[in-house]
XYZ file of C-alpha atoms in Angstrom:
160
model
C 38.786 57.553 -19.722
C 38.519 54.801 -22.173
C 38.383 55.444 -26.010
C 35.021 54.976 -27.735
C 34.716 52.787 -30.578
C 34.347 54.952 -33.823
C 30.993 54.675 -35.364
C 30.674 52.046 -38.142
C 33.558 49.888 -36.972
C 33.103 46.543 -35.445
C 34.713 45.307 -32.310
C 35.559 41.575 -32.291
C 36.919 39.936 -29.107
C 39.479 37.225 -29.046
C 36.766 34.586 -28.385
C 34.522 35.914 -31.261
C 37.615 35.787 -33.500
C 38.421 32.154 -32.469
C 34.813 31.045 -33.212
C 34.723 32.886 -36.619
C 37.981 31.282 -37.815
C 36.853 27.781 -36.503
C 33.678 28.316 -38.577
C 35.502 29.304 -41.658
C 37.784 26.273 -41.490
C 34.651 24.089 -41.008
C 35.274 22.794 -37.532
C 31.698 22.933 -36.636
C 30.432 21.070 -39.746
C 29.046 17.513 -39.405
C 28.955 17.533 -35.568
C 26.785 14.906 -33.921
C 23.153 16.127 -33.538
C 23.520 18.758 -36.342
C 20.178 19.592 -37.705
C 18.291 17.873 -34.857
C 16.077 19.864 -32.611
C 17.122 20.634 -29.060
C 15.646 18.425 -26.412
C 12.823 20.100 -24.631
C 12.722 23.049 -27.078
C 9.210 24.662 -27.055
C 8.335 23.115 -23.744
C 8.025 25.312 -20.516
C 11.107 25.246 -18.372
C 10.658 23.234 -15.122
C 11.969 24.359 -11.818
C 15.397 22.705 -11.109
C 15.229 20.902 -14.479
C 19.063 20.195 -14.254
C 18.522 18.381 -10.799
C 15.607 16.249 -12.287
C 17.687 15.411 -15.379
C 20.667 14.379 -13.345
C 18.478 12.095 -11.142
C 16.933 10.522 -14.228
C 20.237 10.011 -15.882
C 21.911 8.414 -12.821
C 18.998 6.220 -12.191
C 18.407 7.721 -8.725
C 15.124 8.538 -6.907
C 14.216 11.786 -5.475
C 14.153 10.161 -2.061
C 17.929 10.551 -1.865
C 17.455 14.207 -1.589
C 15.065 14.128 1.394
C 16.120 15.073 4.900
C 17.063 12.294 7.174
C 14.049 12.379 9.226
C 11.729 12.132 6.321
C 13.745 9.302 4.795
C 13.575 7.319 8.042
C 9.825 7.869 8.331
C 9.454 6.489 4.699
C 11.504 3.478 5.619
C 9.290 2.797 8.812
C 6.079 2.939 6.571
C 7.704 0.674 3.996
C 9.200 -1.864 6.460
C 6.346 -4.480 6.505
C 6.626 -4.740 2.685
C 10.374 -4.848 2.862
C 10.616 -7.767 5.362
C 7.861 -9.730 3.854
C 10.383 -11.663 1.565
C 12.862 -12.311 4.205
C 13.430 -16.047 4.986
C 13.601 -16.182 8.766
C 12.342 -14.410 11.958
C 15.946 -13.660 13.006
C 16.534 -11.587 9.734
C 13.310 -9.807 10.263
C 14.359 -8.773 13.848
C 17.712 -7.683 12.493
C 16.243 -5.507 9.874
C 13.976 -3.885 12.598
C 17.018 -3.462 15.012
C 19.174 -1.748 12.212
C 16.378 0.639 11.367
C 15.841 1.399 15.143
C 19.589 2.027 15.405
C 19.508 4.643 12.653
C 16.438 6.265 14.179
C 18.031 6.587 17.593
C 21.148 7.965 16.017
C 19.144 10.552 14.311
C 17.129 11.419 17.457
C 20.403 12.015 19.398
C 21.698 14.617 16.824
C 18.646 15.666 14.747
C 19.123 17.612 11.619
C 16.565 19.058 9.265
C 12.943 19.487 9.923
C 11.391 18.186 13.074
C 9.430 15.122 12.231
C 8.160 12.751 14.761
C 9.640 9.331 14.240
C 8.791 6.313 16.473
C 10.866 3.083 16.991
C 9.732 0.082 15.219
C 8.232 -2.549 17.512
C 10.073 -5.882 16.549
C 7.445 -8.146 18.054
C 4.645 -6.532 16.058
C 6.661 -6.582 12.983
C 7.357 -10.288 13.382
C 3.754 -11.094 14.121
C 2.729 -9.278 10.901
C 5.483 -11.201 9.068
C 4.155 -14.536 10.384
C 0.584 -13.668 9.327
C 1.670 -12.654 5.891
C 3.639 -15.890 5.417
C 0.903 -18.057 6.643
C -1.573 -16.365 4.159
C 0.930 -16.578 1.215
C 1.981 -20.234 1.841
C -1.070 -22.631 2.076
C -0.348 -25.442 4.234
C 0.888 -28.636 2.276
C -1.307 -31.680 2.521
C 0.167 -34.532 4.291
C 1.885 -36.772 1.772
C -0.037 -40.002 1.120
C 2.044 -43.069 1.517
C 2.820 -44.842 -1.663
C 1.150 -48.238 -1.828
C 3.636 -50.869 -0.871
C 4.883 -52.676 -3.881
C 4.628 -56.407 -3.539
C 7.924 -57.776 -3.002
C 8.785 -60.947 -4.949
C 10.972 -63.612 -3.598
C 14.145 -64.527 -5.548
C 12.954 -68.058 -6.209
C 9.688 -66.860 -7.732
C 11.838 -65.228 -10.532
C 12.961 -68.665 -11.731
C 9.271 -70.055 -12.020
C 8.372 -67.557 -14.697
């Protein structure tokens, strides 16, 4: 059996002894943040606070943590706004083809929750893109030809 500690004596572990001697030397004096309150003290503890704090510090969105099926579905929903700024019809079709390729890849080997995802119709997307571009850019009026400047002959310059 192990021996019991006699009453009235203190047991100090090696770690406790190291901390006590460092305090006596003053190693913990003037540390950054000394005397300041702990962040979040007095507030209720959120679930997975460490994960939310990490995402905030790294500048990431919570969408990166979603399963592949849900991320793809969100991309399909946002695709019309995403392609609105693209310059040509070809780039809009390429964006739709890339998203369709990733959807097919996921459907071949699904992982995570079963979420219904349909392919993007490139023709409908291009039609919506054209409609948005026509509304955003009003047709320019035809340029008015400038009045023809009267050309002076070279001998008229000497008459003046």
